[in-house]
Coordinates of C-alpha atoms and ligand atoms in Angstrom, one line a residue:
M845 CA -9.9 16.7 51.5
K846 CA -6.1 15.9 51.1
L847 CA -4.5 17.9 48.0
S848 CA -3.2 14.3 46.9
T849 CA -6.9 13.0 46.7
Y850 CA -7.9 16.2 44.8
L851 CA -4.9 15.7 42.3
L852 CA -6.1 12.3 41.4
E853 CA -9.9 12.8 41.7
T854 CA -9.9 15.7 39.4
P855 CA -8.2 13.7 36.3
E856 CA -10.3 10.8 37.1
R857 CA -13.6 12.8 37.0
N858 CA -12.2 13.9 33.6
G859 CA -12.2 10.4 32.3
V860 CA -8.6 9.4 33.2
P861 CA -8.4 5.8 34.5
R862 CA -4.6 5.2 34.3
I863 CA -1.4 7.0 35.5
F864 CA 1.8 5.6 34.2
G865 CA 5.0 6.3 36.1
N866 CA 8.2 5.3 38.0
P867 CA 7.7 6.7 41.6
G868 CA 10.0 7.6 44.4
T869 CA 9.9 9.2 47.9
T870 CA 8.2 12.3 46.7
E871 CA 5.4 10.2 45.0
I872 CA 4.5 8.3 48.2
P873 CA 1.4 10.6 48.9
L874 CA 0.4 10.2 45.4
V875 CA 0.8 6.5 45.2
R876 CA -0.9 5.9 48.5
A877 CA -3.8 8.0 47.5
C878 CA -4.1 6.1 44.2
E879 CA -4.2 2.9 46.0
Q880 CA -7.3 3.9 48.0
R881 CA -9.2 4.8 44.7
R882 CA -11.4 2.1 43.1
K883 CA -11.0 3.1 39.5
L884 CA -7.9 5.0 39.0
R885 CA -4.8 2.7 38.6
Y886 CA -1.0 3.6 39.0
I887 CA 0.8 1.5 36.3
V888 CA 4.5 1.3 37.3
A889 CA 7.2 1.4 34.5
L890 CA 10.6 0.4 35.6
S891 CA 12.0 3.6 34.3
E892 CA 10.9 7.1 33.1
V893 CA 12.2 6.2 29.6
A894 CA 9.5 3.7 29.5
A895 CA 6.9 5.4 31.5
V896 CA 6.6 8.4 29.1
P897 CA 6.1 6.4 25.8
M898 CA 3.6 4.2 27.6
A899 CA 1.5 7.0 28.5
D900 CA 1.9 8.5 25.0
G901 CA 1.1 5.3 23.3
Y902 CA -2.0 4.9 25.6
A903 CA -3.2 8.2 24.8
R904 CA -2.8 8.1 21.1
A905 CA -4.5 4.7 20.8
T906 CA -7.3 5.5 23.1
R907 CA -7.6 9.2 21.9
T908 CA -7.6 10.5 25.4
L909 CA -5.5 12.4 27.8
G910 CA -2.4 10.4 28.9
V911 CA -1.1 11.1 32.4
V912 CA 2.5 10.1 33.5
N913 CA 4.2 10.8 36.8
L914 CA 7.9 11.4 37.0
H915 CA 10.4 11.4 39.9
V916 CA 12.0 14.8 40.7
A917 CA 15.1 16.0 38.4
P918 CA 16.8 12.9 37.3
G919 CA 13.3 11.2 36.6
L920 CA 12.2 14.2 34.8
G921 CA 15.7 14.2 32.9
N922 CA 15.1 10.4 32.0
G923 CA 11.7 11.2 30.7
M924 CA 12.7 14.3 28.6
G925 CA 13.6 12.6 25.3
N926 CA 10.2 11.0 25.2
L927 CA 8.4 14.1 26.3
Y928 CA 10.1 15.8 23.3
T929 CA 8.6 13.1 21.0
A930 CA 5.0 13.5 22.5
G931 CA 5.5 17.3 21.8
I932 CA 6.5 16.7 18.3
A933 CA 3.7 14.2 17.6
G934 CA 1.2 16.4 19.5
T935 CA 0.1 14.0 22.2
P936 CA -2.0 15.4 25.1
L937 CA 0.0 14.4 28.1
L938 CA -0.3 15.6 31.8
V939 CA 3.0 15.2 33.4
L940 CA 2.9 15.1 37.1
I941 CA 6.4 15.9 38.3
G942 CA 7.5 15.1 42.0
G943 CA 8.9 18.3 43.4
Q944 CA 11.1 18.3 46.5
D945 CA 9.8 18.9 50.0
R946 CA 9.9 22.7 50.3
R947 CA 10.9 22.8 53.9
F948 CA 14.5 21.8 53.2
L949 CA 14.8 22.8 49.5
H950 CA 17.4 25.4 50.5
T951 CA 19.7 22.8 51.6
N952 CA 19.8 21.3 48.1
P953 CA 18.6 17.8 49.0
I954 CA 19.2 14.8 46.7
L955 CA 17.2 14.9 43.6
W956 CA 16.4 18.7 43.6
G957 CA 17.0 20.6 40.4
P958 CA 15.7 23.4 38.0
L959 CA 12.2 21.5 37.3
E960 CA 10.6 24.5 35.7
K961 CA 13.4 25.0 33.3
M962 CA 13.8 21.3 32.6
A963 CA 10.1 20.8 32.0
G964 CA 9.7 23.9 30.2
S965 CA 12.1 22.8 27.3
V966 CA 9.7 19.9 26.4
C967 CA 6.2 20.9 27.6
K968 CA 3.9 23.6 26.3
A969 CA 3.1 24.9 29.8
V970 CA 4.5 24.4 33.3
F971 CA 2.1 24.8 36.3
G972 CA 3.2 24.3 40.1
L973 CA 1.5 23.6 43.2
N974 CA 2.5 26.3 45.5
T975 CA 0.1 26.9 48.4
R976 CA -3.1 25.3 49.6
F977 CA -4.8 28.4 48.0
D978 CA -3.6 28.0 44.5
A979 CA -3.4 24.2 44.3
A980 CA -6.8 23.4 43.2
A981 CA -7.0 26.2 40.6
N982 CA -3.5 25.1 39.1
V983 CA -4.5 21.3 38.8
K984 CA -7.6 22.5 37.0
Q985 CA -5.5 24.8 34.8
A986 CA -3.0 22.2 34.1
L987 CA -5.5 19.8 33.2
R988 CA -7.6 22.3 30.9
T989 CA -4.3 23.3 29.1
A990 CA -3.4 19.6 28.5
L991 CA -6.9 19.2 27.0
T992 CA -6.8 22.2 24.8
P993 CA -5.3 22.0 21.3
P994 CA -2.6 22.2 20.1
Y995 CA -1.9 19.2 22.2
A996 CA 1.4 18.6 23.7
P997 CA 2.8 17.6 27.4
V998 CA 1.7 19.9 30.2
A999 CA 3.9 19.8 33.3
L1000 CA 2.5 20.2 37.0
I1001 CA 5.0 20.1 39.7
C1002 CA 3.7 18.6 42.9
P1003 CA 5.8 19.0 46.2
P1004 CA 5.0 16.2 48.4
D1005 CA 4.7 18.4 51.6
L1006 CA 1.8 20.3 49.9
L1007 CA 0.2 17.0 48.8
E1008 CA -0.5 16.0 52.5
Q1009 CA -2.4 19.2 53.3
E1010 CA -6.0 19.7 53.4
I1011 CA -7.7 21.9 50.8
D1012 CA -11.0 23.3 50.4
A1013 CA -12.0 22.3 47.0
V1014 CA -14.3 19.7 45.4
P1015 CA -13.0 17.9 42.3
A1016 CA -15.0 18.4 39.2
R1017 CA -15.1 18.2 35.4
V1018 CA -13.0 21.1 33.9
T1019 CA -14.5 23.0 31.0
V1020 CA -12.3 22.9 27.9
P1021 CA -12.7 25.6 25.3
A1022 CA -15.0 24.3 22.6
P1023 CA -13.2 23.7 19.4
S1024 CA -13.5 26.4 16.8
A1025 CA -15.0 26.1 13.3
L1026 CA -14.4 28.1 10.3
S1027 CA -16.3 31.4 9.7
A1028 CA -18.8 31.0 6.8
E1029 CA -16.6 33.3 4.7
D1030 CA -13.4 31.4 5.4
A1031 CA -15.3 27.9 4.4
R1032 CA -16.3 29.4 1.2
R1033 CA -12.7 30.5 0.7
Y1034 CA -11.3 27.1 1.1
T1035 CA -14.0 25.8 -1.1
R1036 CA -13.0 28.1 -3.9
F1037 CA -9.5 27.5 -3.5
L1038 CA -9.9 23.9 -3.9
A1039 CA -12.2 24.3 -7.0
T1040 CA -9.4 26.2 -9.0
A1041 CA -7.4 23.0 -8.5
K1042 CA -6.9 20.7 -11.4
K1043 CA -5.1 17.7 -9.5
P1044 CA -5.2 18.6 -5.7
A1045 CA -3.5 16.5 -3.2
L1046 CA -4.5 16.3 0.6
I1047 CA -1.6 16.0 3.2
A1048 CA -2.9 14.9 6.5
A1049 CA -1.2 14.9 9.8
E1050 CA -1.9 14.3 13.7
D1051 CA -4.7 16.9 14.1
V1052 CA -6.9 14.6 11.8
H1053 CA -6.5 11.8 14.3
W1054 CA -7.0 13.9 17.4
N1055 CA -10.0 15.6 15.9
N1056 CA -11.4 12.5 14.6
A1057 CA -11.6 13.8 11.2
G1058 CA -10.6 10.7 9.1
A1059 CA -14.1 10.1 7.8
E1060 CA -14.6 13.8 6.7
L1061 CA -11.2 13.9 4.9
E1062 CA -12.0 10.8 3.0
K1063 CA -15.1 12.2 2.1
L1064 CA -13.5 15.4 0.6
A1065 CA -10.8 13.1 -0.9
M1066 CA -13.7 11.2 -2.7
A1067 CA -15.4 14.4 -3.8
L1068 CA -12.3 15.8 -5.4
G1069 CA -10.7 12.7 -6.7
A1070 CA -7.7 13.7 -4.6
P1071 CA -5.2 11.3 -3.0
V1072 CA -4.5 11.8 0.7
Y1073 CA -0.8 11.5 1.6
A1074 CA 0.2 11.1 5.5
A1075 CA 2.7 13.9 6.2
P1076 CA 6.2 12.3 6.8
Y1077 CA 6.7 11.0 10.3
T1078 CA 3.0 11.5 11.2
G1079 CA 2.7 9.7 14.6
V1080 CA -0.5 8.2 14.1
L1081 CA -2.2 7.1 10.8
P1082 CA -4.7 9.8 10.0
I1083 CA -6.8 8.1 7.5
A1084 CA -7.6 4.5 6.7
S1085 CA -4.8 2.9 4.6
R1086 CA -7.5 0.8 3.1
S1087 CA -9.2 4.0 1.7
P1088 CA -9.2 4.1 -2.0
N1089 CA -7.9 7.4 -1.8
Y1090 CA -5.0 6.8 0.5
A1091 CA -1.6 7.4 -1.3
G1092 CA 0.8 6.5 1.5
Y1093 CA 3.2 8.2 3.8
L1094 CA 5.2 10.9 2.0
P1095 CA 9.2 10.1 2.4
P1096 CA 11.0 12.1 4.9
S1097 CA 13.0 13.8 2.2
L1098 CA 12.1 17.1 0.6
K1099 CA 13.5 16.0 -2.7
Q1100 CA 11.6 12.8 -2.6
I1101 CA 8.4 14.6 -1.5
A1102 CA 8.7 17.2 -4.4
D1103 CA 9.2 14.3 -6.8
R1104 CA 6.1 12.5 -5.4
L1105 CA 4.0 15.7 -5.4
L1106 CA 5.0 16.8 -8.9
P1107 CA 1.7 15.8 -10.6
H1108 CA -0.2 18.1 -8.3
D1109 CA -0.9 21.8 -8.6
V1110 CA -2.7 22.4 -5.4
L1111 CA -1.7 21.1 -1.9
F1112 CA -4.1 21.2 1.0
F1113 CA -2.4 20.5 4.2
V1114 CA -5.0 19.1 6.8
G1115 CA -3.5 19.3 10.4
G1116 CA 0.1 19.3 11.5
R1117 CA 2.8 21.9 11.5
G1118 CA 4.8 21.2 8.3
L1119 CA 6.8 18.7 6.6
R1120 CA 9.4 16.8 9.1
T1121 CA 12.3 15.5 7.0
T1122 CA 15.6 13.7 7.8
L1123 CA 18.4 14.9 5.8
Y1124 CA 18.9 18.3 4.0
S1125 CA 17.9 18.2 0.3
E1126 CA 17.3 20.9 -2.2
A1127 CA 14.0 20.8 -3.8
R1128 CA 11.1 23.3 -4.5
L1129 CA 7.3 22.8 -3.9
P1130 CA 5.9 25.2 -6.6
Q1131 CA 2.3 24.2 -6.0
R1132 CA -0.2 26.6 -4.4
K1133 CA -0.9 25.7 -0.9
A1134 CA -3.5 25.9 1.9
W1135 CA -3.4 24.8 5.6
I1136 CA -5.8 24.1 8.2
G1137 CA -5.1 22.8 11.6
N1138 CA -4.8 23.2 15.6
S1139 CA -1.4 24.9 15.9
P1140 CA -0.3 28.5 15.5
D1141 CA 3.3 27.0 15.0
M1142 CA 2.8 25.8 11.4
R1143 CA 5.2 26.4 8.7
S1144 CA 5.4 25.9 5.1
A1145 CA 8.5 23.8 3.8
D1146 CA 8.7 26.1 0.6
G1147 CA 6.8 29.1 -0.4
E1148 CA 3.7 30.4 1.7
F1149 CA 0.2 29.3 2.4
E1150 CA -2.6 31.1 0.4
L1151 CA -5.1 30.3 3.2
A1152 CA -4.3 29.3 6.7
C1153 CA -6.8 28.9 9.6
I1154 CA -6.5 27.5 13.0
A1155 CA -9.6 25.2 13.5
D1156 CA -10.8 21.8 14.5
T1157 CA -10.1 20.0 11.4
N1158 CA -13.3 17.8 11.6
E1159 CA -15.6 20.8 11.9
A1160 CA -13.7 22.6 9.1
L1161 CA -14.0 19.6 6.8
K1162 CA -17.5 19.2 7.5
Q1163 CA -18.1 22.8 6.3
I1164 CA -16.0 22.5 3.3
N1165 CA -17.7 19.3 2.4
A1166 CA -21.1 20.8 2.8
L1167 CA -19.8 23.5 0.0
V1168 CA -17.9 21.3 -2.4
K1169 CA -20.0 20.6 -5.5
P1170 CA -21.2 16.9 -5.0
G1171 CA -19.2 15.3 -8.0
A1172 CA -19.4 11.6 -8.8
K1173 CA -17.4 9.7 -6.0
R1174 CA -13.9 9.5 -7.4
K1175 CA -11.0 7.3 -6.5
S1176 CA -7.7 8.9 -6.8
A1177 CA -5.5 7.6 -9.5
L1178 CA -2.2 8.2 -7.6
L1179 CA -1.9 5.6 -4.9
R1180 CA 1.1 4.0 -3.3
P1181 CA 4.1 3.8 -5.7
A1182 CA 4.7 0.1 -6.7
V1183 CA 7.8 -1.8 -5.7
A1184 CA 9.5 -4.8 -7.1
W1185 CA 8.5 -8.0 -5.2
P1186 CA 11.7 -9.7 -4.0
A1187 CA 12.3 -13.4 -5.0
R1188 CA 12.6 -15.8 -2.2
P1189 CA 16.4 -15.6 -1.2
G1190 CA 17.8 -19.1 -0.7
A1191 CA 17.9 -20.0 2.9
S1192 CA 17.6 -16.5 4.4
L1193 CA 14.4 -14.5 5.5
H1194 CA 13.9 -11.5 3.2
P1195 CA 12.9 -8.7 5.6
S1196 CA 10.3 -7.3 3.0
R1197 CA 8.6 -10.8 2.6
A1198 CA 8.7 -11.2 6.3
I1199 CA 7.0 -7.8 7.0
H1200 CA 4.4 -8.6 4.1
A1201 CA 3.5 -11.9 5.8
L1202 CA 3.2 -10.5 9.1
L1203 CA 0.9 -7.6 8.0
A1204 CA -1.2 -10.2 6.4
R1205 CA -1.3 -12.4 9.4
F1206 CA -2.1 -9.6 11.8
R1207 CA -4.4 -7.5 9.5
D1208 CA -6.7 -6.8 12.3
A1209 CA -4.1 -5.7 14.9
I1210 CA -3.1 -2.3 16.1
W1211 CA 0.5 -1.8 14.9
V1212 CA 3.4 0.1 16.5
D1213 CA 6.3 0.5 14.1
E1214 CA 9.8 1.4 15.1
S1215 CA 11.4 -1.1 12.5
G1216 CA 14.1 1.1 11.3
L1217 CA 14.8 0.5 7.6
S1218 CA 11.6 -1.6 7.3
T1219 CA 9.3 1.1 8.2
S1220 CA 8.6 2.1 4.5
D1221 CA 8.0 -1.7 3.7
V1222 CA 5.3 -1.7 6.6
R1223 CA 3.7 1.5 5.1
Q1224 CA 3.7 0.0 1.6
W1225 CA 1.5 -2.9 2.4
M1226 CA -0.3 -2.0 5.4
E1227 CA -4.2 -2.0 5.2
L1228 CA -5.0 -0.5 8.6
P1229 CA -7.8 1.6 9.9
A1230 CA -7.2 5.4 10.8
G1231 CA -5.6 5.6 14.2
E1232 CA -4.3 1.9 14.3
Y1233 CA -0.8 2.5 13.1
L1234 CA 1.6 4.4 15.4
I1235 CA 5.2 5.6 15.1
N1236 CA 7.3 7.9 17.3
G1237 CA 6.7 10.8 14.9
S1238 CA 9.9 12.9 16.0
G1239 CA 12.6 10.4 14.9
G1240 CA 13.5 9.8 18.6
I1241 CA 13.9 6.0 18.6
G1242 CA 13.4 4.0 21.7
W1243 CA 9.7 5.0 22.0
G1244 CA 8.0 2.1 20.1
L1245 CA 8.4 -0.8 22.6
A1246 CA 7.2 1.0 25.6
A1247 CA 4.4 2.9 23.5
A1248 CA 3.1 -0.6 22.4
V1249 CA 2.9 -1.7 26.0
G1250 CA 0.6 1.5 26.7
V1251 CA -1.4 0.7 23.7
A1252 CA -1.9 -2.9 24.7
I1253 CA -2.9 -1.7 28.2
G1254 CA -5.3 0.9 26.6
C1255 CA -6.8 -1.5 24.2
G1256 CA -7.1 -4.5 26.4
K1257 CA -9.4 -6.4 23.9
R1258 CA -7.3 -5.8 20.7
Q1259 CA -4.3 -7.5 19.4
V1260 CA -1.3 -5.2 19.5
V1261 CA 1.9 -5.8 17.2
A1262 CA 5.0 -3.9 17.7
V1263 CA 7.5 -4.2 15.0
I1264 CA 11.0 -2.9 16.3
G1265 CA 14.5 -2.8 14.9
D1266 CA 17.0 -4.7 17.2
G1267 CA 18.7 -1.4 18.0
S1268 CA 15.7 0.6 18.7
S1269 CA 14.3 -2.3 21.0
L1270 CA 17.1 -1.7 23.5
Y1271 CA 16.5 1.9 24.7
A1272 CA 13.4 1.0 27.0
S1273 CA 13.4 -2.8 27.0
E1274 CA 12.3 -2.9 30.6
A1275 CA 8.8 -2.0 29.5
L1276 CA 8.4 -5.7 28.9
W1277 CA 8.0 -6.0 32.8
T1278 CA 5.1 -3.8 32.8
A1279 CA 3.4 -5.9 29.9
A1280 CA 4.1 -9.1 31.9
H1281 CA 2.9 -7.7 35.1
H1282 CA -0.3 -6.6 33.6
G1283 CA -0.8 -9.6 31.5
T1284 CA -1.0 -8.1 28.1
K1285 CA -0.8 -10.3 25.2
L1286 CA 1.5 -8.2 23.0
L1287 CA 3.5 -9.5 20.0
L1288 CA 6.9 -7.9 19.7
I1289 CA 8.7 -8.7 16.5
V1290 CA 12.3 -7.7 16.8
L1291 CA 14.1 -7.3 13.4
S1292 CA 17.5 -8.6 14.1
N1293 CA 20.0 -7.5 11.6
R1294 CA 22.8 -6.8 14.2
R1295 CA 23.2 -3.3 12.7
Y1296 CA 21.9 0.2 12.9
A1297 CA 21.1 -0.4 9.2
T1298 CA 19.3 3.0 8.9
L1299 CA 22.5 4.9 9.9
N1300 CA 24.6 2.7 7.6
A1301 CA 22.1 3.7 4.8
A1302 CA 22.5 7.4 5.8
A1303 CA 26.4 7.0 6.0
G1304 CA 26.0 5.5 2.3
R1305 CA 24.9 9.0 1.4
L1306 CA 27.1 11.2 3.9
A1307 CA 30.4 9.2 4.3
G1308 CA 30.6 7.1 1.2
G1309 CA 29.7 3.7 3.0
A1310 CA 28.9 1.8 6.1
L1311 CA 30.7 2.7 9.4
A1312 CA 32.1 0.3 12.0
A1313 CA 30.2 1.9 14.7
F1314 CA 26.8 0.8 13.3
T1315 CA 27.5 -2.9 13.7
I1316 CA 26.2 -3.9 16.9
E1317 CA 27.9 -7.1 17.2
P1318 CA 29.8 -8.9 18.8
P1319 CA 28.2 -10.0 21.0
V1320 CA 25.3 -11.4 19.1
L1321 CA 22.3 -10.2 20.9
D1322 CA 20.1 -13.2 21.8
F1323 CA 16.8 -11.8 22.5
S1324 CA 15.6 -15.3 24.2
G1325 CA 17.5 -14.0 27.2
L1326 CA 15.6 -10.7 27.3
A1327 CA 12.4 -12.6 26.9
Q1328 CA 13.3 -14.9 29.8
L1329 CA 14.3 -12.1 32.0
Y1330 CA 10.9 -10.6 31.8
G1331 CA 8.6 -13.8 31.7
W1332 CA 7.9 -13.4 27.9
R1333 CA 7.6 -16.3 25.4
H1334 CA 10.3 -16.4 22.8
L1335 CA 10.1 -17.6 19.2
Q1336 CA 12.6 -17.1 16.4
A1337 CA 12.9 -17.4 12.7
A1338 CA 15.6 -17.3 10.3
T1339 CA 14.0 -18.7 7.3
E1340 CA 10.6 -18.5 5.8
R1341 CA 9.7 -21.9 6.8
E1342 CA 10.6 -21.1 10.4
L1343 CA 8.5 -17.9 10.3
E1344 CA 5.5 -19.9 9.0
A1345 CA 6.0 -22.5 11.6
S1346 CA 6.3 -19.6 14.3
L1347 CA 3.1 -18.1 13.1
K1348 CA 1.2 -21.3 13.3
S1349 CA 2.3 -21.8 16.8
L1350 CA 0.9 -18.7 17.8
G1351 CA -2.5 -19.7 16.9
N1352 CA -5.4 -17.5 16.1
R1353 CA -5.0 -15.2 19.1
L1354 CA -2.0 -14.8 21.3
Q1355 CA -2.2 -16.4 24.6
A1356 CA 0.9 -14.7 26.2
N1357 CA 3.4 -11.9 25.5
T1358 CA 5.7 -13.2 22.8
V1359 CA 9.0 -11.9 21.3
L1360 CA 9.1 -13.1 17.7
E1361 CA 12.8 -12.6 16.8
L1362 CA 13.7 -12.5 13.1
K1363 CA 17.3 -13.4 12.4
L1364 CA 17.8 -11.5 9.3
D1365 CA 20.8 -11.4 6.9
P1366 CA 22.1 -7.7 6.9
A1367 CA 23.0 -8.0 3.2
L1368 CA 19.1 -8.2 2.4
Q1369 CA 17.9 -4.7 2.4
P1370 CA 13.9 -3.9 2.5
V1371 CA 12.9 -3.2 -1.0
T1372 CA 11.7 0.5 0.0
A1373 CA 15.0 1.3 1.8
S1374 CA 15.9 4.0 -0.7
R1375 CA 12.9 5.9 0.5
H1376 CA 14.4 6.9 3.7
F1377 CA 16.9 9.6 2.6
Ligands
LIG740 C1 16.9 8.7 20.7 C2 17.6 8.5 19.3 N1 19.0 8.1 19.4 C3 19.6 7.8 18.4 C4 19.1 8.0 17.1 C5 19.9 7.7 15.9 N2 19.4 6.5 15.2 C6 18.6 6.5 14.1 S1 18.3 5.1 13.4 C7 19.3 4.3 14.5 C8 19.5 2.8 14.5 C9 18.1 2.1 14.4 O1 18.6 0.7 14.4 P1 17.5 -0.5 14.3 O2 16.4 -0.2 15.4 O3 18.3 -1.7 14.7 O4 16.9 -0.6 12.9 P2 17.7 -0.7 11.6 O5 18.2 0.7 11.4 O6 18.5 -1.8 11.8 O7 16.7 -1.1 10.6 C10 19.7 5.3 15.3 C11 20.6 4.9 16.5 C12 17.7 8.3 17.1 N3 17.0 8.6 15.9 N4 17.0 8.7 18.2
LIG741 MG1 19.0 -3.1 13.3

């Protein structure tokens, strides 16, 4: 068969039904082969900046491998910021990169570039298709590497001249190394370690999502009466926020984390590679610590781990749960910290009251959150199942809108809600086209404060006050124009009454992709705004 067919049929036989990408001449063999397949679909994004988070959001929400196709050097360059994000959040992505036709590569044709070097800076491994003899083995190896934890993007460079050649290979399922459990002795060690704790805390991150370990984590938390915190910037909610032991996301500041964890004597990190924080702050974490997770690249923010094992977190927690003395099921006393509920402000729409109302209205939806300074409000009140709240995870904004489109394509029957800051919504807004083209029914809530309010909050700390550069008006951005450009419905609300009317007009289930633009008074801060720095 042609290598292009093999390249598509191998992921297809391994459960991949979609490839996201922005194609060019080098992708013509691939796109043509895709159009001849019955199941596999090539989902066009209008830029690589949108294609990568679409594949990432799709992968996270469906807990499967995402595949994205990028066009030679500039296309790969456009995708790199969001490949970085996928790597930090630990998403399994196979990145098919169009190489140049090797017959004239020595002439430096347009779009040529150091693909290996570029991809190598944001992918955990880079493979190439070099000859018809190594091609099948390298396709399988790239796929196997992408499916093997720790998850991250894996690149496969695909020169189109080779894709047209016949190879002698049969597509098949690849064998992925089985996830490892703890040794019996290590399982006992963790259990003894937890038994010495008076007030343990569990800190969960992405591995819990990918290993499907939320239920085992909840079981351990119940047995220990320990709260479960999500590590700061965890890209997918690792445990149900309805759980009686869920204690919220840790704030992205070491000082605030230290304050929050002060009542605890033992910290058990389940998954992840450490604590991702925003600005430098001075603080100690004097607690005894243990870690378990998928990546050898883990680090302790302060002090050292007494125990650390690389293992599948679901298997490991099962083993530990089998050994933990079955105590009475205990709820944690330490839950999300209370906040003062804001009074209704005259005619304006308070951002916290708006978020609260929207969470109540769409409590059964999957949420994608890049709402800037409102993010901590969303986390304060959300009551969502594990895996159904997604953020970029890296701090790299411009991911959320396109990721939500990927989530909506992956979870066709579910309502998806994206809540995005006005600034963040404009990095890859062309993703709206892909949603319209595929008839998703996404709700995009744009928080229009005409500011980079998060940066002003940081400037308050670092520069003594807001900076002119962080005001993004004039002109006043009118999102109805954006909605119209891409064939989306547009609603807007500047008061609580208008918000109520908008929600009413949406009905029980959205009938069309809708932008709901909330016109906010920038003087009104989210009630949890101080948690960001
Ligand atoms: C890729 C990337 N570019 C720039 C930044 C810096 N940055 C952090 S927050 C922010 C503004 C976010 O604005 P908006 O989405 O309107 O939310 P708000 O802060 O107003 O709540 C920017 C530009 C970043 N984090 N990532
Ligand atoms: Mg803003």
